[in-house]
Amino acid sequence: MQDLLHRLKRLIWIAVALAPQLGLAQTATTTPTPNMPGGEELLRMEKPIPVVSGDLSFNTQFIPGQQDMLPVIAPVFLVPIAKRGLIQAEFEIEPEAVHNTGTGFEPWVVGKSLEYAEFDYFVNRYLTLVGGRFAEPFDIYKERLDARWIRNLQEPPLIFSFSDQSGNGGEVRGGIPLSDQVDLNYTGYYSAETSGEIAGSQRMLGLRTSVFLPGPRLEIGFSYNHQLQDLHVTGFGSDITWTMRTIPLDIRAESLISPGAGNGYWVEGAYRLTSSRFPRWLRRSQAVLRQEQYFAPSTPLEDTELPTVDTTRVFGGWNFYLTNALRISAAYGRQFADGGNHNLWDIGINFRLLK
């Protein structure tokens, strides 16, 4: 057991060292010390081992006249290959039970999807080549926040439906330090058209680039996506992530501008109640607030989950961490739309498979 824990600790250090090569922005910054080994040295010190992670979640959503029960199983597999390769995959199973007031339960629908199954090859500290099935890196929600354990509110933003897809193809990505105070992250991708209920994809191409400032822990990104089939919809996006140093507050925001799919944005703040002025039991809590709007195009897209009318939503939520691996959450929202205003309630529990 001690040997296994030792190897897991080494693997975590390696993941942290390689994160910039994957193009991931750091929400926390660690100042290097002369005794801290780099990524290449860590790879020589310890042979990586496969890891199984993921999460189990159960959420219940309430809107007037309807109640949804959404259990989710999402295992994640990480398999290192030699010194420069990594296979990572996530498979998601999401049964959905819908109960309508007065008519009872609808037939159960079990959603199954291969979120990603890719091979990453770390060419050097500035370049990573990716092949296989990948989560679309448009803005930040799909690639970084989609997992139930990670997202602050269980209900995704309205504009998320535009980028809630995976591609089958390849990526070129990495990070380049422009100076001691500025890092440039980049991702370019192409996806082929493939059929299939679990692992289908559209033919598309796109890119995302961002500037990360380690000092203030601030990242500002820009995204572009163009679908090369059907309606040939084009989307432009921007995103901001700011993890403050002086107070335990995280701010995240995204925007979408698309002539065919509509325009929208969301802004979210999450505050951890870690101050000593709060009762000890309350310091495991996190308060969340989100404001979002979506403006529908004159001709709404078909076969999407985007609203068909202009919609505004406000959410307030609360997360409580029972342990480092177990979280309960509750959220209340109010939706304002041309088709009628209504309340939304969300109650859930998330269990992370690996601490």
mmCIF file with all atom_site columns, C-alpha atoms in Angstrom, residues 20-165:
data_model
loop_
_atom_site.group_PDB
_atom_site.id
_atom_site.type_symbol
_atom_site.label_atom_id
_atom_site.label_alt_id
_atom_site.label_comp_id
_atom_site.label_asym_id
_atom_site.label_entity_id
_atom_site.label_seq_id
_atom_site.pdbx_PDB_ins_code
_atom_site.Cartn_x
_atom_site.Cartn_y
_atom_site.Cartn_z
_atom_site.occupancy
_atom_site.B_iso_or_equiv
_atom_site.pdbx_formal_charge
_atom_site.auth_seq_id
_atom_site.auth_comp_id
_atom_site.auth_asym_id
_atom_site.auth_atom_id
_atom_site.pdbx_PDB_model_num
ATOM 1   C CA . PRO A 1 20  ? 1.325   23.242 -19.792 1.00 0.00 ? 20  PRO A CA 1
ATOM 2   C CA . GLN A 1 21  ? 2.164   20.860 -22.637 1.00 0.00 ? 21  GLN A CA 1
ATOM 3   C CA . LEU A 1 22  ? -1.478  19.802 -22.737 1.00 0.00 ? 22  LEU A CA 1
ATOM 4   C CA . GLY A 1 23  ? -2.516  23.445 -23.106 1.00 0.00 ? 23  GLY A CA 1
ATOM 5   C CA . LEU A 1 24  ? -4.295  23.547 -19.777 1.00 0.00 ? 24  LEU A CA 1
ATOM 6   C CA . ALA A 1 25  ? -4.366  26.829 -17.869 1.00 0.00 ? 25  ALA A CA 1
ATOM 7   C CA . GLN A 1 26  ? -3.255  26.587 -14.285 1.00 0.00 ? 26  GLN A CA 1
ATOM 8   C CA . THR A 1 27  ? -5.760  27.764 -11.723 1.00 0.00 ? 27  THR A CA 1
ATOM 9   C CA . ALA A 1 28  ? -3.013  27.827 -9.136  1.00 0.00 ? 28  ALA A CA 1
ATOM 10  C CA . THR A 1 29  ? 0.638   28.734 -9.526  1.00 0.00 ? 29  THR A CA 1
ATOM 11  C CA . THR A 1 30  ? 3.533   27.043 -7.758  1.00 0.00 ? 30  THR A CA 1
ATOM 12  C CA . THR A 1 31  ? 6.807   28.945 -7.592  1.00 0.00 ? 31  THR A CA 1
ATOM 13  C CA . PRO A 1 32  ? 9.700   26.694 -8.674  1.00 0.00 ? 32  PRO A CA 1
ATOM 14  C CA . THR A 1 33  ? 12.454  26.094 -6.162  1.00 0.00 ? 33  THR A CA 1
ATOM 15  C CA . PRO A 1 34  ? 16.015  24.955 -6.838  1.00 0.00 ? 34  PRO A CA 1
ATOM 16  C CA . ASN A 1 35  ? 15.223  21.532 -5.341  1.00 0.00 ? 35  ASN A CA 1
ATOM 17  C CA . MET A 1 36  ? 12.024  20.948 -7.322  1.00 0.00 ? 36  MET A CA 1
ATOM 18  C CA . PRO A 1 37  ? 12.647  18.562 -10.282 1.00 0.00 ? 37  PRO A CA 1
ATOM 19  C CA . GLY A 1 38  ? 11.338  19.426 -13.745 1.00 0.00 ? 38  GLY A CA 1
ATOM 20  C CA . GLY A 1 39  ? 9.055   17.323 -15.938 1.00 0.00 ? 39  GLY A CA 1
ATOM 21  C CA . GLU A 1 40  ? 11.841  15.564 -17.866 1.00 0.00 ? 40  GLU A CA 1
ATOM 22  C CA . GLU A 1 41  ? 13.670  14.667 -14.638 1.00 0.00 ? 41  GLU A CA 1
ATOM 23  C CA . LEU A 1 42  ? 10.487  13.324 -13.069 1.00 0.00 ? 42  LEU A CA 1
ATOM 24  C CA . LEU A 1 43  ? 9.943   11.059 -16.057 1.00 0.00 ? 43  LEU A CA 1
ATOM 25  C CA . ARG A 1 44  ? 13.410  9.615  -15.568 1.00 0.00 ? 44  ARG A CA 1
ATOM 26  C CA . MET A 1 45  ? 12.962  9.216  -11.806 1.00 0.00 ? 45  MET A CA 1
ATOM 27  C CA . GLU A 1 46  ? 9.767   7.191  -11.802 1.00 0.00 ? 46  GLU A CA 1
ATOM 28  C CA . LYS A 1 47  ? 7.979   5.077  -14.357 1.00 0.00 ? 47  LYS A CA 1
ATOM 29  C CA . PRO A 1 48  ? 4.341   6.262  -14.689 1.00 0.00 ? 48  PRO A CA 1
ATOM 30  C CA . ILE A 1 49  ? 1.547   3.825  -13.906 1.00 0.00 ? 49  ILE A CA 1
ATOM 31  C CA . PRO A 1 50  ? -2.033  3.564  -15.290 1.00 0.00 ? 50  PRO A CA 1
ATOM 32  C CA . VAL A 1 51  ? -4.740  5.340  -13.313 1.00 0.00 ? 51  VAL A CA 1
ATOM 33  C CA . VAL A 1 52  ? -8.519  4.891  -13.182 1.00 0.00 ? 52  VAL A CA 1
ATOM 34  C CA . SER A 1 53  ? -10.423 7.987  -12.094 1.00 0.00 ? 53  SER A CA 1
ATOM 35  C CA . GLY A 1 54  ? -13.761 9.669  -12.851 1.00 0.00 ? 54  GLY A CA 1
ATOM 36  C CA . ASP A 1 55  ? -16.893 10.327 -10.832 1.00 0.00 ? 55  ASP A CA 1
ATOM 37  C CA . LEU A 1 56  ? -20.340 9.065  -9.885  1.00 0.00 ? 56  LEU A CA 1
ATOM 38  C CA . SER A 1 57  ? -23.139 11.616 -9.681  1.00 0.00 ? 57  SER A CA 1
ATOM 39  C CA . PHE A 1 58  ? -26.850 11.791 -9.018  1.00 0.00 ? 58  PHE A CA 1
ATOM 40  C CA . ASN A 1 59  ? -28.850 14.945 -9.662  1.00 0.00 ? 59  ASN A CA 1
ATOM 41  C CA . THR A 1 60  ? -32.512 15.807 -9.424  1.00 0.00 ? 60  THR A CA 1
ATOM 42  C CA . GLN A 1 61  ? -33.863 18.810 -11.307 1.00 0.00 ? 61  GLN A CA 1
ATOM 43  C CA . PHE A 1 62  ? -37.229 20.414 -10.694 1.00 0.00 ? 62  PHE A CA 1
ATOM 44  C CA . ILE A 1 63  ? -39.100 22.747 -13.032 1.00 0.00 ? 63  ILE A CA 1
ATOM 45  C CA . PRO A 1 64  ? -42.847 23.431 -12.917 1.00 0.00 ? 64  PRO A CA 1
ATOM 46  C CA . GLY A 1 65  ? -44.699 20.260 -13.862 1.00 0.00 ? 65  GLY A CA 1
ATOM 47  C CA . GLN A 1 66  ? -41.590 18.144 -14.406 1.00 0.00 ? 66  GLN A CA 1
ATOM 48  C CA . GLN A 1 67  ? -38.944 16.389 -12.345 1.00 0.00 ? 67  GLN A CA 1
ATOM 49  C CA . ASP A 1 68  ? -35.779 14.875 -13.850 1.00 0.00 ? 68  ASP A CA 1
ATOM 50  C CA . MET A 1 69  ? -33.562 12.278 -12.182 1.00 0.00 ? 69  MET A CA 1
ATOM 51  C CA . LEU A 1 70  ? -30.088 12.086 -13.720 1.00 0.00 ? 70  LEU A CA 1
ATOM 52  C CA . PRO A 1 71  ? -27.605 9.474  -12.431 1.00 0.00 ? 71  PRO A CA 1
ATOM 53  C CA . VAL A 1 72  ? -24.244 9.644  -14.233 1.00 0.00 ? 72  VAL A CA 1
ATOM 54  C CA . ILE A 1 73  ? -21.330 7.211  -14.330 1.00 0.00 ? 73  ILE A CA 1
ATOM 55  C CA . ALA A 1 74  ? -18.186 8.642  -15.936 1.00 0.00 ? 74  ALA A CA 1
ATOM 56  C CA . PRO A 1 75  ? -14.978 6.572  -15.557 1.00 0.00 ? 75  PRO A CA 1
ATOM 57  C CA . VAL A 1 76  ? -11.701 8.082  -16.766 1.00 0.00 ? 76  VAL A CA 1
ATOM 58  C CA . PHE A 1 77  ? -8.661  6.033  -17.808 1.00 0.00 ? 77  PHE A CA 1
ATOM 59  C CA . LEU A 1 78  ? -5.071  7.290  -18.053 1.00 0.00 ? 78  LEU A CA 1
ATOM 60  C CA . VAL A 1 79  ? -2.473  4.928  -19.511 1.00 0.00 ? 79  VAL A CA 1
ATOM 61  C CA . PRO A 1 80  ? 1.108   6.213  -19.937 1.00 0.00 ? 80  PRO A CA 1
ATOM 62  C CA . ILE A 1 81  ? 2.972   4.829  -22.966 1.00 0.00 ? 81  ILE A CA 1
ATOM 63  C CA . ALA A 1 82  ? 6.758   4.864  -22.661 1.00 0.00 ? 82  ALA A CA 1
ATOM 64  C CA . LYS A 1 83  ? 8.130   8.288  -21.717 1.00 0.00 ? 83  LYS A CA 1
ATOM 65  C CA . ARG A 1 84  ? 6.258   10.574 -24.105 1.00 0.00 ? 84  ARG A CA 1
ATOM 66  C CA . GLY A 1 85  ? 2.903   8.955  -24.746 1.00 0.00 ? 85  GLY A CA 1
ATOM 67  C CA . LEU A 1 86  ? -0.409  9.020  -22.884 1.00 0.00 ? 86  LEU A CA 1
ATOM 68  C CA . ILE A 1 87  ? -3.738  7.369  -23.663 1.00 0.00 ? 87  ILE A CA 1
ATOM 69  C CA . GLN A 1 88  ? -6.699  9.006  -21.942 1.00 0.00 ? 88  GLN A CA 1
ATOM 70  C CA . ALA A 1 89  ? -10.367 8.159  -22.289 1.00 0.00 ? 89  ALA A CA 1
ATOM 71  C CA . GLU A 1 90  ? -13.707 8.895  -20.649 1.00 0.00 ? 90  GLU A CA 1
ATOM 72  C CA . PHE A 1 91  ? -16.946 6.972  -21.170 1.00 0.00 ? 91  PHE A CA 1
ATOM 73  C CA . GLU A 1 92  ? -20.197 8.439  -19.851 1.00 0.00 ? 92  GLU A CA 1
ATOM 74  C CA . ILE A 1 93  ? -23.446 6.628  -19.068 1.00 0.00 ? 93  ILE A CA 1
ATOM 75  C CA . GLU A 1 94  ? -26.401 8.880  -18.226 1.00 0.00 ? 94  GLU A CA 1
ATOM 76  C CA . PRO A 1 95  ? -29.835 7.310  -17.663 1.00 0.00 ? 95  PRO A CA 1
ATOM 77  C CA . GLU A 1 96  ? -32.608 9.901  -17.493 1.00 0.00 ? 96  GLU A CA 1
ATOM 78  C CA . ALA A 1 97  ? -35.935 9.424  -15.729 1.00 0.00 ? 97  ALA A CA 1
ATOM 79  C CA . VAL A 1 98  ? -38.512 12.164 -16.385 1.00 0.00 ? 98  VAL A CA 1
ATOM 80  C CA . HIS A 1 99  ? -41.624 12.442 -14.225 1.00 0.00 ? 99  HIS A CA 1
ATOM 81  C CA . ASN A 1 100 ? -44.468 14.689 -15.354 1.00 0.00 ? 100 ASN A CA 1
ATOM 82  C CA . THR A 1 101 ? -47.000 15.881 -12.825 1.00 0.00 ? 101 THR A CA 1
ATOM 83  C CA . GLY A 1 102 ? -50.316 14.204 -13.568 1.00 0.00 ? 102 GLY A CA 1
ATOM 84  C CA . THR A 1 103 ? -49.063 11.726 -16.213 1.00 0.00 ? 103 THR A CA 1
ATOM 85  C CA . GLY A 1 104 ? -46.270 9.916  -14.397 1.00 0.00 ? 104 GLY A CA 1
ATOM 86  C CA . PHE A 1 105 ? -42.923 8.705  -15.680 1.00 0.00 ? 105 PHE A CA 1
ATOM 87  C CA . GLU A 1 106 ? -41.856 8.811  -19.300 1.00 0.00 ? 106 GLU A CA 1
ATOM 88  C CA . PRO A 1 107 ? -39.949 5.833  -20.771 1.00 0.00 ? 107 PRO A CA 1
ATOM 89  C CA . TRP A 1 108 ? -36.388 5.710  -19.482 1.00 0.00 ? 108 TRP A CA 1
ATOM 90  C CA . VAL A 1 109 ? -33.707 6.974  -21.831 1.00 0.00 ? 109 VAL A CA 1
ATOM 91  C CA . VAL A 1 110 ? -30.127 5.810  -21.327 1.00 0.00 ? 110 VAL A CA 1
ATOM 92  C CA . GLY A 1 111 ? -27.553 8.093  -22.909 1.00 0.00 ? 111 GLY A CA 1
ATOM 93  C CA . LYS A 1 112 ? -24.140 6.619  -23.700 1.00 0.00 ? 112 LYS A CA 1
ATOM 94  C CA . SER A 1 113 ? -21.221 8.556  -25.116 1.00 0.00 ? 113 SER A CA 1
ATOM 95  C CA . LEU A 1 114 ? -17.482 8.237  -25.539 1.00 0.00 ? 114 LEU A CA 1
ATOM 96  C CA . GLU A 1 115 ? -16.453 11.719 -24.434 1.00 0.00 ? 115 GLU A CA 1
ATOM 97  C CA . TYR A 1 116 ? -12.864 11.256 -25.551 1.00 0.00 ? 116 TYR A CA 1
ATOM 98  C CA . ALA A 1 117 ? -10.395 8.471  -26.332 1.00 0.00 ? 117 ALA A CA 1
ATOM 99  C CA . GLU A 1 118 ? -7.145  10.008 -27.501 1.00 0.00 ? 118 GLU A CA 1
ATOM 100 C CA . PHE A 1 119 ? -3.428  9.385  -27.729 1.00 0.00 ? 119 PHE A CA 1
ATOM 101 C CA . ASP A 1 120 ? -1.209  12.301 -26.704 1.00 0.00 ? 120 ASP A CA 1
ATOM 102 C CA . TYR A 1 121 ? 2.415   12.435 -27.792 1.00 0.00 ? 121 TYR A CA 1
ATOM 103 C CA . PHE A 1 122 ? 4.568   15.006 -26.007 1.00 0.00 ? 122 PHE A CA 1
ATOM 104 C CA . VAL A 1 123 ? 7.020   16.092 -28.696 1.00 0.00 ? 123 VAL A CA 1
ATOM 105 C CA . ASN A 1 124 ? 8.675   18.599 -26.381 1.00 0.00 ? 124 ASN A CA 1
ATOM 106 C CA . ARG A 1 125 ? 7.693   21.082 -23.689 1.00 0.00 ? 125 ARG A CA 1
ATOM 107 C CA . TYR A 1 126 ? 6.043   23.356 -26.277 1.00 0.00 ? 126 TYR A CA 1
ATOM 108 C CA . LEU A 1 127 ? 4.224   20.886 -28.541 1.00 0.00 ? 127 LEU A CA 1
ATOM 109 C CA . THR A 1 128 ? 1.808   17.979 -28.059 1.00 0.00 ? 128 THR A CA 1
ATOM 110 C CA . LEU A 1 129 ? 0.246   15.967 -30.888 1.00 0.00 ? 129 LEU A CA 1
ATOM 111 C CA . VAL A 1 130 ? -3.192  14.454 -30.261 1.00 0.00 ? 130 VAL A CA 1
ATOM 112 C CA . GLY A 1 131 ? -4.985  11.806 -32.303 1.00 0.00 ? 131 GLY A CA 1
ATOM 113 C CA . GLY A 1 132 ? -8.307  10.041 -31.799 1.00 0.00 ? 132 GLY A CA 1
ATOM 114 C CA . ARG A 1 133 ? -11.490 11.299 -30.214 1.00 0.00 ? 133 ARG A CA 1
ATOM 115 C CA . PHE A 1 134 ? -11.210 14.564 -28.299 1.00 0.00 ? 134 PHE A CA 1
ATOM 116 C CA . ALA A 1 135 ? -13.509 16.992 -26.481 1.00 0.00 ? 135 ALA A CA 1
ATOM 117 C CA . GLU A 1 136 ? -14.017 20.117 -28.588 1.00 0.00 ? 136 GLU A CA 1
ATOM 118 C CA . PRO A 1 137 ? -11.787 22.894 -27.194 1.00 0.00 ? 137 PRO A CA 1
ATOM 119 C CA . PHE A 1 138 ? -14.168 25.747 -27.999 1.00 0.00 ? 138 PHE A CA 1
ATOM 120 C CA . ASP A 1 139 ? -14.113 28.154 -25.040 1.00 0.00 ? 139 ASP A CA 1
ATOM 121 C CA . ILE A 1 140 ? -13.415 26.264 -21.783 1.00 0.00 ? 140 ILE A CA 1
ATOM 122 C CA . TYR A 1 141 ? -16.584 24.531 -20.560 1.00 0.00 ? 141 TYR A CA 1
ATOM 123 C CA . LYS A 1 142 ? -16.542 21.319 -22.614 1.00 0.00 ? 142 LYS A CA 1
ATOM 124 C CA . GLU A 1 143 ? -12.882 20.510 -22.149 1.00 0.00 ? 143 GLU A CA 1
ATOM 125 C CA . ARG A 1 144 ? -12.320 21.708 -18.576 1.00 0.00 ? 144 ARG A CA 1
ATOM 126 C CA . LEU A 1 145 ? -15.611 22.042 -16.691 1.00 0.00 ? 145 LEU A CA 1
ATOM 127 C CA . ASP A 1 146 ? -17.989 19.461 -18.159 1.00 0.00 ? 146 ASP A CA 1
ATOM 128 C CA . ALA A 1 147 ? -17.245 16.785 -15.545 1.00 0.00 ? 147 ALA A CA 1
ATOM 129 C CA . ARG A 1 148 ? -19.898 16.855 -12.794 1.00 0.00 ? 148 ARG A CA 1
ATOM 130 C CA . TRP A 1 149 ? -17.276 16.841 -10.057 1.00 0.00 ? 149 TRP A CA 1
ATOM 131 C CA . ILE A 1 150 ? -15.532 19.905 -11.480 1.00 0.00 ? 150 ILE A CA 1
ATOM 132 C CA . ARG A 1 151 ? -18.435 22.170 -12.478 1.00 0.00 ? 151 ARG A CA 1
ATOM 133 C CA . ASN A 1 152 ? -19.626 24.559 -9.779  1.00 0.00 ? 152 ASN A CA 1
ATOM 134 C CA . LEU A 1 153 ? -23.289 24.350 -10.815 1.00 0.00 ? 153 LEU A CA 1
ATOM 135 C CA . GLN A 1 154 ? -24.741 21.090 -12.092 1.00 0.00 ? 154 GLN A CA 1
ATOM 136 C CA . GLU A 1 155 ? -26.878 22.859 -14.711 1.00 0.00 ? 155 GLU A CA 1
ATOM 137 C CA . PRO A 1 156 ? -24.632 23.803 -17.670 1.00 0.00 ? 156 PRO A CA 1
ATOM 138 C CA . PRO A 1 157 ? -24.842 27.267 -19.271 1.00 0.00 ? 157 PRO A CA 1
ATOM 139 C CA . LEU A 1 158 ? -27.319 27.918 -22.077 1.00 0.00 ? 158 LEU A CA 1
ATOM 140 C CA . ILE A 1 159 ? -24.625 28.449 -24.738 1.00 0.00 ? 159 ILE A CA 1
ATOM 141 C CA . PHE A 1 160 ? -22.873 25.193 -23.820 1.00 0.00 ? 160 PHE A CA 1
ATOM 142 C CA . SER A 1 161 ? -25.071 23.343 -26.319 1.00 0.00 ? 161 SER A CA 1
ATOM 143 C CA . PHE A 1 162 ? -23.095 24.952 -29.147 1.00 0.00 ? 162 PHE A CA 1
ATOM 144 C CA . SER A 1 163 ? -19.819 23.295 -28.112 1.00 0.00 ? 163 SER A CA 1
ATOM 145 C CA . ASP A 1 164 ? -21.148 20.183 -26.372 1.00 0.00 ? 164 ASP A CA 1
ATOM 146 C CA . GLN A 1 165 ? -19.599 17.752 -28.830 1.00 0.00 ? 165 GLN A CA 1
#
